[in-house]
């Protein structure tokens, strides 16, 4: 790479918001959409499915097996296969990433519900909680730490996996990698990596914060001990 | 379905230096090399850190950071900076990405061994090293294997992305197919990589059955 510097700051300044489709800001925005929508969809689908699997254990074995298979498929493979159905749209990235999210979250929901101590469940029954209210007000809140643990993994993976979509033309910040490679120019690549990692750290931090807010009792217990 | 018939039914796809068998072999070569190097680094390190209890924080941080690192970006950057020509620039990012899952799970596996079991081993007069290799390692084996499996799958899938920077292997069918809009090649390549990943998954399931001590499996 002879004398080309790793980062050319003026390039970043010129391309941050150049109005075109390749502006860094535009790519960042599409990256955020393509990374976070799958997590939201995944959570919305995984909660009822996970609850169902926890209730009817017989459902869980086949579901877990299927999710294991999905999780072992490389993202490029799923993107390529969906490309022939959904074409060059954001759905080609969003649908496979939703599947990956499900593969992480369904087991997390089932494990989370499994982590509810039996005496807590029985106390709720004894206090007159009906099954639905017990689920919503006792079991799910107790399961929050485990579910959020899965959500953190899913979110960070999703954010970094979106960039592979650049190979099929929909990659958000991943497009910077292709651009940098084709022009043998490292600046866009460094910018892409740094922004993706920062975005991932920020999201992870927000989820940690959410967990603290959602489970105030865990802090109380720790300070009491 | 037509695409699959087009791809797998074409005799030319099965022979020559860019035929399916050669591409599968290439893919396995890179993946195996990167995976073995990563395992040789990460398993001993994970055992050591888990056993001594020093540096556990670093393991956790590495694992989180590695998950956030975009594989394609790292690959492109390293190859761009070092230059193509040898296979080394592609191996480096593959190894970097393969190490964390093994490291974390080996570490967690050793840490997670029942403290009573560890104390009992010391109580029976085993030395530190004997405790590590005769008690901790076999007990941690399910998690170590999980880490190796996750890492192997990661390597196989990243190796397909590596076709973009000029590496051979099965990713070539997808990348070249996209470039020439030959979707039968894209789908065919995708199916082959998927089968390879599933074979890896299956291989580790079998390995788990064979090497994990029945006693350890029962406890799980």
Short mmCIF file of C-alpha atoms in Angstrom, two decimals:
data_model
loop_
_atom_site.label_atom_id
_atom_site.label_comp_id
_atom_site.label_asym_id
_atom_site.label_seq_id
_atom_site.Cartn_x
_atom_site.Cartn_y
_atom_site.Cartn_z
CA UNK A 1 0.00 0.00 0.00
CA UNK A 2 3.06 2.30 -0.53
CA UNK A 3 2.31 5.76 0.88
CA UNK A 4 -1.49 5.77 1.04
CA UNK A 5 -2.51 6.73 4.62
CA UNK A 6 -4.88 4.41 6.46
CA UNK A 7 -7.44 7.17 6.88
CA UNK A 8 -7.92 10.27 4.73
CA UNK A 9 -9.95 12.60 6.92
CA UNK A 10 -10.87 14.96 4.10
CA UNK A 11 -12.52 12.06 2.22
CA UNK A 12 -14.72 11.40 5.26
CA UNK A 13 -15.66 15.07 5.53
CA UNK A 14 -16.54 15.27 1.83
CA UNK A 15 -18.57 12.06 1.76
CA UNK A 16 -20.36 12.21 5.09
CA UNK A 17 -23.37 13.92 3.56
CA UNK A 18 -22.74 14.41 -0.15
CA UNK A 19 -26.39 14.08 -1.05
CA UNK A 20 -25.89 10.96 -3.19
CA UNK A 21 -26.86 7.37 -2.42
CA UNK A 22 -23.29 6.60 -1.36
CA UNK A 23 -23.15 9.27 1.37
CA UNK A 24 -21.89 7.75 4.59
CA UNK A 25 -24.93 9.12 6.45
CA UNK A 26 -27.37 7.49 4.01
CA UNK A 27 -25.54 4.16 4.31
CA UNK A 28 -25.55 4.43 8.09
CA UNK A 29 -29.30 5.05 8.09
CA UNK A 30 -30.08 2.07 5.87
CA UNK A 31 -27.69 0.00 7.99
CA UNK A 32 -29.60 0.89 11.15
CA UNK A 33 -32.92 -0.06 9.51
CA UNK A 34 -31.65 -3.37 8.11
CA UNK A 35 -29.93 -4.32 11.37
CA UNK A 36 -32.63 -3.38 13.88
CA UNK A 37 -35.85 -4.35 12.06
CA UNK A 38 -34.86 -8.07 12.12
CA UNK A 39 -34.25 -7.82 15.86
CA UNK A 40 -37.66 -6.23 16.45
CA UNK A 41 -39.47 -8.73 14.20
CA UNK A 42 -37.48 -11.57 15.72
CA UNK A 43 -38.44 -10.57 19.26
CA UNK A 44 -42.13 -10.19 18.32
CA UNK A 45 -42.17 -13.68 16.79
CA UNK A 46 -39.88 -15.38 19.30
CA UNK A 47 -41.87 -14.35 22.39
CA UNK A 48 -45.11 -16.20 21.51
CA UNK A 49 -43.21 -19.11 19.92
CA UNK A 50 -40.89 -19.40 22.92
CA UNK A 51 -43.83 -19.30 25.34
CA UNK A 52 -45.56 -22.01 23.30
CA UNK A 53 -42.40 -24.15 23.29
CA UNK A 54 -42.00 -23.72 27.03
CA UNK A 55 -45.60 -24.72 27.66
CA UNK A 56 -45.77 -27.65 25.23
CA UNK A 57 -42.31 -29.17 25.61
CA UNK A 58 -42.90 -31.54 22.70
CA UNK A 59 -42.80 -28.57 20.32
CA UNK A 60 -39.37 -27.54 21.51
CA UNK A 61 -37.21 -30.40 20.21
CA UNK A 62 -38.14 -29.97 16.51
CA UNK A 63 -38.11 -26.15 16.78
CA UNK A 64 -34.69 -26.13 18.41
CA UNK A 65 -33.36 -28.56 15.80
CA UNK A 66 -34.64 -26.39 12.96
CA UNK A 67 -33.22 -23.24 14.54
CA UNK A 68 -29.86 -24.99 14.96
CA UNK A 69 -29.83 -25.75 11.24
CA UNK A 70 -30.76 -22.16 10.35
CA UNK A 71 -28.05 -20.82 12.62
CA UNK A 72 -25.37 -22.92 10.98
CA UNK A 73 -26.17 -21.53 7.52
CA UNK A 74 -23.74 -18.81 6.42
CA UNK A 75 -25.40 -15.43 5.98
CA UNK A 76 -24.16 -15.18 2.39
CA UNK A 77 -25.97 -18.43 1.62
CA UNK A 78 -29.31 -17.22 2.97
CA UNK A 79 -28.92 -13.84 1.28
CA UNK A 80 -28.22 -15.53 -2.07
CA UNK A 81 -31.19 -17.84 -1.75
CA UNK A 82 -33.57 -15.02 -0.81
CA UNK A 83 -32.18 -12.90 -3.63
CA UNK A 84 -34.08 -15.06 -6.11
CA UNK A 85 -37.37 -14.41 -4.28
CA UNK A 86 -37.16 -10.87 -3.03
CA UNK A 87 -34.65 -9.42 -5.50
CA UNK A 88 -32.53 -6.37 -4.80
CA UNK A 89 -34.58 -5.07 -1.89
CA UNK A 90 -33.83 -4.62 1.79
CA UNK A 91 -36.09 -7.62 2.51
CA UNK A 92 -33.37 -9.87 1.08
CA UNK A 93 -31.25 -8.93 4.09
CA UNK A 94 -34.01 -8.38 6.64
CA UNK A 95 -35.75 -11.77 6.29
CA UNK A 96 -32.61 -13.94 6.74
CA UNK A 97 -31.43 -11.80 9.67
CA UNK A 98 -34.87 -12.21 11.26
CA UNK A 99 -34.39 -15.97 10.95
CA UNK A 100 -30.97 -15.73 12.66
CA UNK A 101 -32.53 -13.63 15.43
CA UNK A 102 -35.22 -16.28 15.93
CA UNK A 103 -32.54 -18.97 16.12
CA UNK A 104 -30.97 -17.10 19.05
CA UNK A 105 -34.10 -15.78 20.77
CA UNK A 106 -36.45 -18.79 20.83
CA UNK A 107 -34.01 -20.85 22.95
CA UNK A 108 -33.39 -17.74 25.08
CA UNK A 109 -37.12 -17.32 25.80
CA UNK A 110 -37.51 -21.02 26.60
CA UNK A 111 -34.44 -21.00 28.88
CA UNK A 112 -35.62 -17.77 30.47
CA UNK A 113 -39.02 -19.21 31.33
CA UNK A 114 -37.27 -22.35 32.54
CA UNK A 115 -35.20 -20.20 34.89
CA UNK A 116 -38.29 -19.10 36.83
CA UNK A 117 -37.98 -20.84 40.22
CA UNK A 118 -40.76 -23.29 40.96
CA UNK A 119 -41.56 -21.63 44.30
CA UNK A 120 -42.10 -18.29 42.56
CA UNK A 121 -44.52 -19.94 40.13
CA UNK A 122 -46.36 -21.63 42.97
CA UNK A 123 -46.55 -18.42 44.98
CA UNK A 124 -48.19 -16.74 42.00
CA UNK A 125 -50.70 -19.58 41.71
CA UNK A 126 -51.42 -19.39 45.43
CA UNK A 127 -51.98 -15.63 45.18
CA UNK A 128 -54.68 -16.32 42.63
CA UNK A 129 -52.86 -15.41 39.40
CA UNK A 130 -54.55 -16.92 36.33
CA UNK A 131 -52.17 -18.48 33.76
CA UNK A 132 -52.13 -15.48 31.38
CA UNK A 133 -51.61 -12.89 34.11
CA UNK A 134 -49.04 -15.13 35.76
CA UNK A 135 -47.14 -15.32 32.47
CA UNK A 136 -47.26 -11.58 31.83
CA UNK A 137 -46.70 -10.28 35.34
CA UNK A 138 -44.52 -12.91 36.97
CA UNK A 139 -42.87 -15.37 34.59
CA UNK A 140 -41.84 -13.07 31.74
CA UNK A 141 -40.40 -10.37 34.04
CA UNK A 142 -38.34 -13.00 35.87
CA UNK A 143 -37.16 -14.31 32.48
CA UNK A 144 -36.01 -10.86 31.33
CA UNK A 145 -32.26 -11.25 32.09
CA UNK A 146 -31.94 -14.44 30.03
CA UNK A 147 -34.07 -13.11 27.16
CA UNK A 148 -32.13 -9.84 27.09
CA UNK A 149 -28.87 -11.77 27.10
CA UNK A 150 -30.03 -13.47 23.89
CA UNK A 151 -31.26 -10.16 22.52
CA UNK A 152 -27.82 -8.61 23.04
CA UNK A 153 -26.12 -11.40 21.09
CA UNK A 154 -28.74 -11.19 18.33
CA UNK A 155 -28.50 -7.41 18.04
CA UNK A 156 -24.72 -7.24 17.83
CA UNK A 157 -24.57 -10.14 15.33
CA UNK A 158 -27.28 -8.57 13.22
CA UNK A 159 -25.45 -5.25 13.09
CA UNK A 160 -22.24 -6.87 11.89
CA UNK A 161 -23.94 -9.34 9.51
CA UNK A 162 -25.80 -6.66 7.55
CA UNK A 163 -22.48 -5.73 5.95
CA UNK A 164 -22.25 -9.12 4.20
CA UNK A 165 -25.37 -8.02 2.32
CA UNK A 166 -23.13 -5.63 0.42
CA UNK A 167 -22.11 -8.61 -1.72
CA UNK A 168 -25.67 -8.84 -3.00
CA UNK A 169 -26.03 -5.07 -3.28
CA UNK A 170 -27.81 -4.30 0.02
CA UNK A 171 -25.28 -3.87 2.77
CA UNK A 172 -25.63 -0.47 4.38
CA UNK A 173 -22.17 0.44 5.63
CA UNK A 174 -20.90 -2.80 4.08
CA UNK A 175 -21.02 -1.01 0.72
CA UNK A 176 -18.02 0.98 1.96
CA UNK A 177 -16.00 -2.26 2.05
CA UNK A 178 -16.84 -3.03 -1.57
CA UNK A 179 -16.10 0.57 -2.56
CA UNK A 180 -12.75 0.56 -0.76
CA UNK A 181 -11.76 -2.78 -2.24
CA UNK A 182 -12.65 -1.85 -5.80
CA UNK A 183 -10.66 1.38 -5.59
CA UNK A 184 -7.88 -0.14 -3.43
CA UNK A 185 -8.54 2.68 -0.99
CA UNK A 186 -8.52 1.85 2.75
CA UNK A 187 -10.34 4.91 4.17
CA UNK A 188 -13.94 3.77 3.44
CA UNK A 189 -13.17 0.32 4.82
CA UNK A 190 -11.84 1.74 8.09
CA UNK A 191 -14.83 4.11 8.33
CA UNK A 192 -17.23 1.19 7.79
CA UNK A 193 -15.59 -1.03 10.41
CA UNK A 194 -15.40 1.76 13.01
CA UNK A 195 -19.02 2.88 12.51
CA UNK A 196 -20.34 -0.69 12.66
CA UNK A 197 -18.40 -1.47 15.84
CA UNK A 198 -19.50 1.82 17.46
CA UNK A 199 -23.13 1.19 16.50
CA UNK A 200 -22.87 -2.31 17.98
CA UNK A 201 -21.33 -1.06 21.24
CA UNK A 202 -23.98 1.67 21.54
CA UNK A 203 -26.87 -0.76 21.00
CA UNK A 204 -25.36 -3.24 23.43
CA UNK A 205 -24.99 -0.50 26.04
CA UNK A 206 -28.63 0.55 25.59
CA UNK A 207 -29.76 -3.05 26.09
CA UNK A 208 -27.69 -3.33 29.28
CA UNK A 209 -29.37 -0.13 30.47
CA UNK A 210 -32.79 -1.53 29.54
CA UNK A 211 -32.06 -4.62 31.59
CA UNK A 212 -31.20 -2.52 34.64
CA UNK A 213 -34.45 -0.57 34.26
CA UNK A 214 -36.56 -3.68 33.68
CA UNK A 215 -35.15 -5.67 36.59
CA UNK A 216 -34.79 -3.22 39.48
CA UNK A 217 -34.94 -6.13 41.95
CA UNK A 218 -31.63 -7.61 40.78
CA UNK A 219 -29.86 -4.42 41.83
CA UNK A 220 -31.69 -4.26 45.14
CA UNK A 221 -30.70 -7.85 45.89
CA UNK A 222 -27.06 -7.18 45.05
CA UNK A 223 -26.86 -4.11 47.28
CA UNK A 224 -28.57 -5.98 50.10
CA UNK A 225 -26.05 -8.81 49.92
CA UNK B 1 -35.57 -25.96 -8.89
CA UNK B 2 -34.61 -25.30 -12.50
CA UNK B 3 -31.58 -23.41 -11.26
CA UNK B 4 -30.43 -26.44 -9.30
CA UNK B 5 -30.81 -28.69 -12.32
CA UNK B 6 -28.96 -26.14 -14.45
CA UNK B 7 -26.13 -25.99 -11.97
CA UNK B 8 -25.72 -29.59 -10.88
CA UNK B 9 -26.76 -31.04 -14.24
CA UNK B 10 -24.10 -29.27 -16.27
CA UNK B 11 -21.20 -31.66 -16.82
CA UNK B 12 -18.70 -28.81 -17.19
CA UNK B 13 -19.42 -27.74 -13.61
CA UNK B 14 -18.02 -31.02 -12.34
CA UNK B 15 -14.56 -30.94 -13.89
CA UNK B 16 -11.54 -28.71 -14.36
CA UNK B 17 -9.83 -26.26 -12.03
CA UNK B 18 -13.09 -24.39 -11.38
CA UNK B 19 -15.26 -27.48 -11.08
CA UNK B 20 -17.29 -28.41 -8.02
CA UNK B 21 -14.86 -31.05 -6.61
CA UNK B 22 -11.86 -28.71 -6.84
CA UNK B 23 -13.83 -25.85 -5.23
CA UNK B 24 -14.97 -28.07 -2.37
CA UNK B 25 -11.37 -29.18 -1.75
CA UNK B 26 -10.13 -25.58 -1.81
CA UNK B 27 -12.85 -24.53 0.59
CA UNK B 28 -11.96 -27.35 2.97
CA UNK B 29 -8.24 -26.56 2.77
CA UNK B 30 -8.52 -22.89 3.78
CA UNK B 31 -11.16 -23.62 6.38
CA UNK B 32 -9.24 -26.50 7.93
CA UNK B 33 -5.98 -24.54 8.04
CA UNK B 34 -7.59 -21.51 9.69
CA UNK B 35 -9.62 -23.66 12.07
CA UNK B 36 -6.61 -25.73 13.18
CA UNK B 37 -4.44 -22.67 13.81
CA UNK B 38 -7.26 -21.05 15.78
CA UNK B 39 -7.86 -24.20 17.82
CA UNK B 40 -4.14 -24.56 18.59
CA UNK B 41 -4.11 -21.00 19.93
CA UNK B 42 -7.47 -20.83 21.65
CA UNK B 43 -7.90 -24.20 23.39
CA UNK B 44 -4.62 -24.09 25.41
CA UNK B 45 -5.13 -20.39 26.18
CA UNK B 46 -8.72 -20.97 27.30
CA UNK B 47 -7.68 -23.90 29.50
CA UNK B 48 -4.86 -21.87 31.02
CA UNK B 49 -6.99 -18.80 31.74
CA UNK B 50 -9.85 -20.90 33.05
CA UNK B 51 -7.55 -22.93 35.28
CA UNK B 52 -5.55 -20.04 36.73
CA UNK B 53 -8.52 -17.67 36.78
CA UNK B 54 -6.31 -14.83 35.57
CA UNK B 55 -7.35 -12.69 32.62
CA UNK B 56 -10.97 -13.82 32.44
CA UNK B 57 -12.07 -10.25 31.85
CA UNK B 58 -9.99 -10.08 28.67
CA UNK B 59 -11.69 -13.22 27.34
CA UNK B 60 -15.16 -11.74 27.78
CA UNK B 61 -14.21 -8.44 26.17
CA UNK B 62 -12.55 -10.20 23.20
CA UNK B 63 -15.64 -12.29 22.65
CA UNK B 64 -17.97 -9.31 22.56
CA UNK B 65 -15.68 -7.27 20.35
CA UNK B 66 -15.26 -10.15 17.90
CA UNK B 67 -19.00 -10.50 17.47
CA UNK B 68 -19.29 -6.84 16.52
CA UNK B 69 -16.41 -6.94 14.01
CA UNK B 70 -17.78 -7.15 10.47
CA UNK B 71 -16.06 -10.13 8.82
CA UNK B 72 -16.20 -8.72 5.30
CA UNK B 73 -14.66 -5.43 6.39
CA UNK B 74 -11.83 -7.06 8.31
CA UNK B 75 -11.11 -9.42 5.42
CA UNK B 76 -11.04 -6.67 2.81
CA UNK B 77 -8.90 -4.38 4.97
CA UNK B 78 -6.27 -6.99 5.83
CA UNK B 79 -5.98 -8.23 2.25
CA UNK B 80 -5.78 -4.65 0.97
CA UNK B 81 -3.03 -3.72 3.42
CA UNK B 82 -0.90 -6.86 3.07
CA UNK B 83 -1.67 -7.54 -0.56
CA UNK B 84 -2.78 -10.70 -2.29
CA UNK B 85 -0.38 -13.22 -3.72
CA UNK B 86 -0.14 -15.68 -0.88
CA UNK B 87 -2.93 -17.24 1.08
CA UNK B 88 -1.65 -15.68 4.32
CA UNK B 89 -3.61 -12.38 4.18
CA UNK B 90 -6.84 -14.33 3.95
CA UNK B 91 -5.86 -16.74 6.71
CA UNK B 92 -5.19 -13.96 9.24
CA UNK B 93 -8.77 -12.60 9.43
CA UNK B 94 -10.18 -16.13 9.33
CA UNK B 95 -8.06 -17.08 12.34
CA UNK B 96 -8.87 -13.83 14.15
CA UNK B 97 -12.58 -14.59 13.78
CA UNK B 98 -12.23 -18.26 14.66
CA UNK B 99 -10.37 -17.77 17.95
CA UNK B 100 -12.99 -16.01 20.17
CA UNK B 101 -15.77 -18.65 20.14
CA UNK B 102 -13.27 -21.39 21.08
CA UNK B 103 -11.54 -19.22 23.68
CA UNK B 104 -14.74 -18.13 25.41
CA UNK B 105 -16.36 -21.54 25.54
CA UNK B 106 -13.18 -23.29 26.70
CA UNK B 107 -12.79 -20.66 29.41
CA UNK B 108 -16.46 -20.83 30.45
CA UNK B 109 -16.29 -24.62 30.37
CA UNK B 110 -13.35 -24.80 32.77
CA UNK B 111 -14.75 -22.05 35.00
CA UNK B 112 -18.14 -23.76 35.13
CA UNK B 113 -16.85 -27.06 36.50
CA UNK B 114 -18.42 -27.76 39.88
CA UNK B 115 -16.16 -26.36 42.62
CA UNK B 116 -16.76 -29.50 44.73
CA UNK B 117 -15.38 -31.63 41.91
CA UNK B 118 -12.27 -29.48 41.68
CA UNK B 119 -11.75 -29.55 45.46
CA UNK B 120 -12.28 -33.31 45.55
CA UNK B 121 -9.58 -33.73 42.90
CA UNK B 122 -7.12 -31.65 44.93
CA UNK B 123 -8.19 -33.51 48.05
CA UNK B 124 -7.29 -36.81 46.40
CA UNK B 125 -3.77 -35.46 45.98
CA UNK B 126 -3.81 -34.52 42.29
CA UNK B 127 -1.42 -31.76 41.25
CA UNK B 128 -2.60 -28.63 39.44
CA UNK B 129 -1.74 -29.99 36.01
CA UNK B 130 -3.35 -33.35 36.72
CA UNK B 131 -6.51 -31.63 37.91
CA UNK B 132 -6.61 -29.62 34.71
CA UNK B 133 -6.12 -32.52 32.32
CA UNK B 134 -7.85 -35.37 34.16
CA UNK B 135 -10.78 -33.55 35.76
CA UNK B 136 -11.40 -30.08 34.38
CA UNK B 137 -10.80 -30.77 30.69
CA UNK B 138 -13.06 -33.85 30.42
CA UNK B 139 -15.80 -32.07 32.37
CA UNK B 140 -15.51 -28.98 30.20
CA UNK B 141 -15.41 -31.00 26.98
CA UNK B 142 -19.05 -30.42 25.94
CA UNK B 143 -18.54 -26.64 26.04
CA UNK B 144 -15.10 -26.86 24.39
CA UNK B 145 -16.70 -28.84 21.56
CA UNK B 146 -19.51 -26.28 21.30
CA UNK B 147 -16.90 -23.55 20.90
CA UNK B 148 -15.04 -25.57 18.26
CA UNK B 149 -18.29 -26.18 16.39
CA UNK B 150 -19.35 -22.52 16.40
CA UNK B 151 -15.88 -21.56 15.27
CA UNK B 152 -15.76 -24.16 12.47
CA UNK B 153 -19.10 -22.98 11.12
CA UNK B 154 -17.93 -19.39 11.35
CA UNK B 155 -14.80 -20.27 9.35
CA UNK B 156 -16.72 -22.16 6.67
CA UNK B 157 -19.09 -19.25 6.19
CA UNK B 158 -16.39 -16.56 6.24
CA UNK B 159 -14.31 -18.57 3.79
CA UNK B 160 -17.20 -18.25 1.33
CA UNK B 161 -17.18 -14.48 1.76
CA UNK B 162 -13.42 -14.57 1.10
CA UNK B 163 -14.11 -15.41 -2.55
CA UNK B 164 -14.79 -11.71 -2.92
CA UNK B 165 -11.10 -10.87 -2.42
CA UNK B 166 -10.04 -13.52 -4.89
CA UNK B 167 -9.86 -16.66 -2.82
CA UNK B 168 -11.03 -19.91 -4.42
CA UNK B 169 -13.51 -22.18 -2.73
CA UNK B 170 -17.27 -22.48 -2.99
CA UNK B 171 -17.87 -18.76 -2.51
CA UNK B 172 -16.55 -18.32 -6.06
CA UNK B 173 -19.79 -19.74 -7.49
CA UNK B 174 -21.84 -17.12 -5.62
CA UNK B 175 -19.56 -14.14 -6.24
CA UNK B 176 -18.93 -14.95 -9.92
CA UNK B 177 -22.56 -15.89 -10.45
CA UNK B 178 -23.68 -12.54 -9.03
CA UNK B 179 -21.17 -10.69 -11.21
CA UNK B 180 -22.37 -12.42 -14.40
CA UNK B 181 -26.02 -12.67 -13.28
CA UNK B 182 -25.89 -16.46 -13.59
CA UNK B 183 -28.34 -17.22 -10.80
CA UNK B 184 -28.08 -20.99 -11.25
CA UNK B 185 -24.44 -20.70 -10.11
CA UNK B 186 -25.41 -18.45 -7.18
CA UNK B 187 -28.05 -20.86 -5.92
CA UNK B 188 -25.93 -23.93 -6.64
CA UNK B 189 -22.98 -22.47 -4.73
CA UNK B 190 -25.24 -21.44 -1.86
CA UNK B 191 -26.65 -24.95 -1.61
CA UNK B 192 -23.16 -26.50 -1.63
CA UNK B 193 -21.95 -24.18 1.16
CA UNK B 194 -25.09 -24.89 3.16
CA UNK B 195 -24.51 -28.64 2.81
CA UNK B 196 -20.89 -28.20 3.88
CA UNK B 197 -21.96 -26.18 6.96
CA UNK B 198 -24.54 -28.82 7.85
CA UNK B 199 -21.93 -31.56 7.41
CA UNK B 200 -19.66 -29.71 9.84
CA UNK B 201 -22.54 -29.39 12.29
CA UNK B 202 -23.33 -33.10 11.98
CA UNK B 203 -19.64 -34.03 12.32
CA UNK B 204 -19.42 -32.23 15.64
CA UNK B 205 -22.64 -33.82 16.90
CA UNK B 206 -21.11 -37.24 16.20
CA UNK B 207 -17.78 -36.19 17.76
CA UNK B 208 -19.66 -35.03 20.86
CA UNK B 209 -21.25 -38.48 21.19
CA UNK B 210 -17.90 -40.22 20.80
CA UNK B 211 -15.51 -38.18 22.96
CA UNK B 212 -17.63 -36.82 25.79
CA UNK B 213 -17.55 -39.14 28.77
CA UNK B 214 -20.95 -40.74 29.42
CA UNK B 215 -20.79 -39.58 33.03
CA UNK B 216 -20.41 -35.96 32.01
CA UNK B 217 -23.26 -36.28 29.55
CA UNK B 218 -25.57 -37.65 32.23
CA UNK B 219 -24.98 -34.68 34.50
CA UNK B 220 -26.01 -32.34 31.70
#
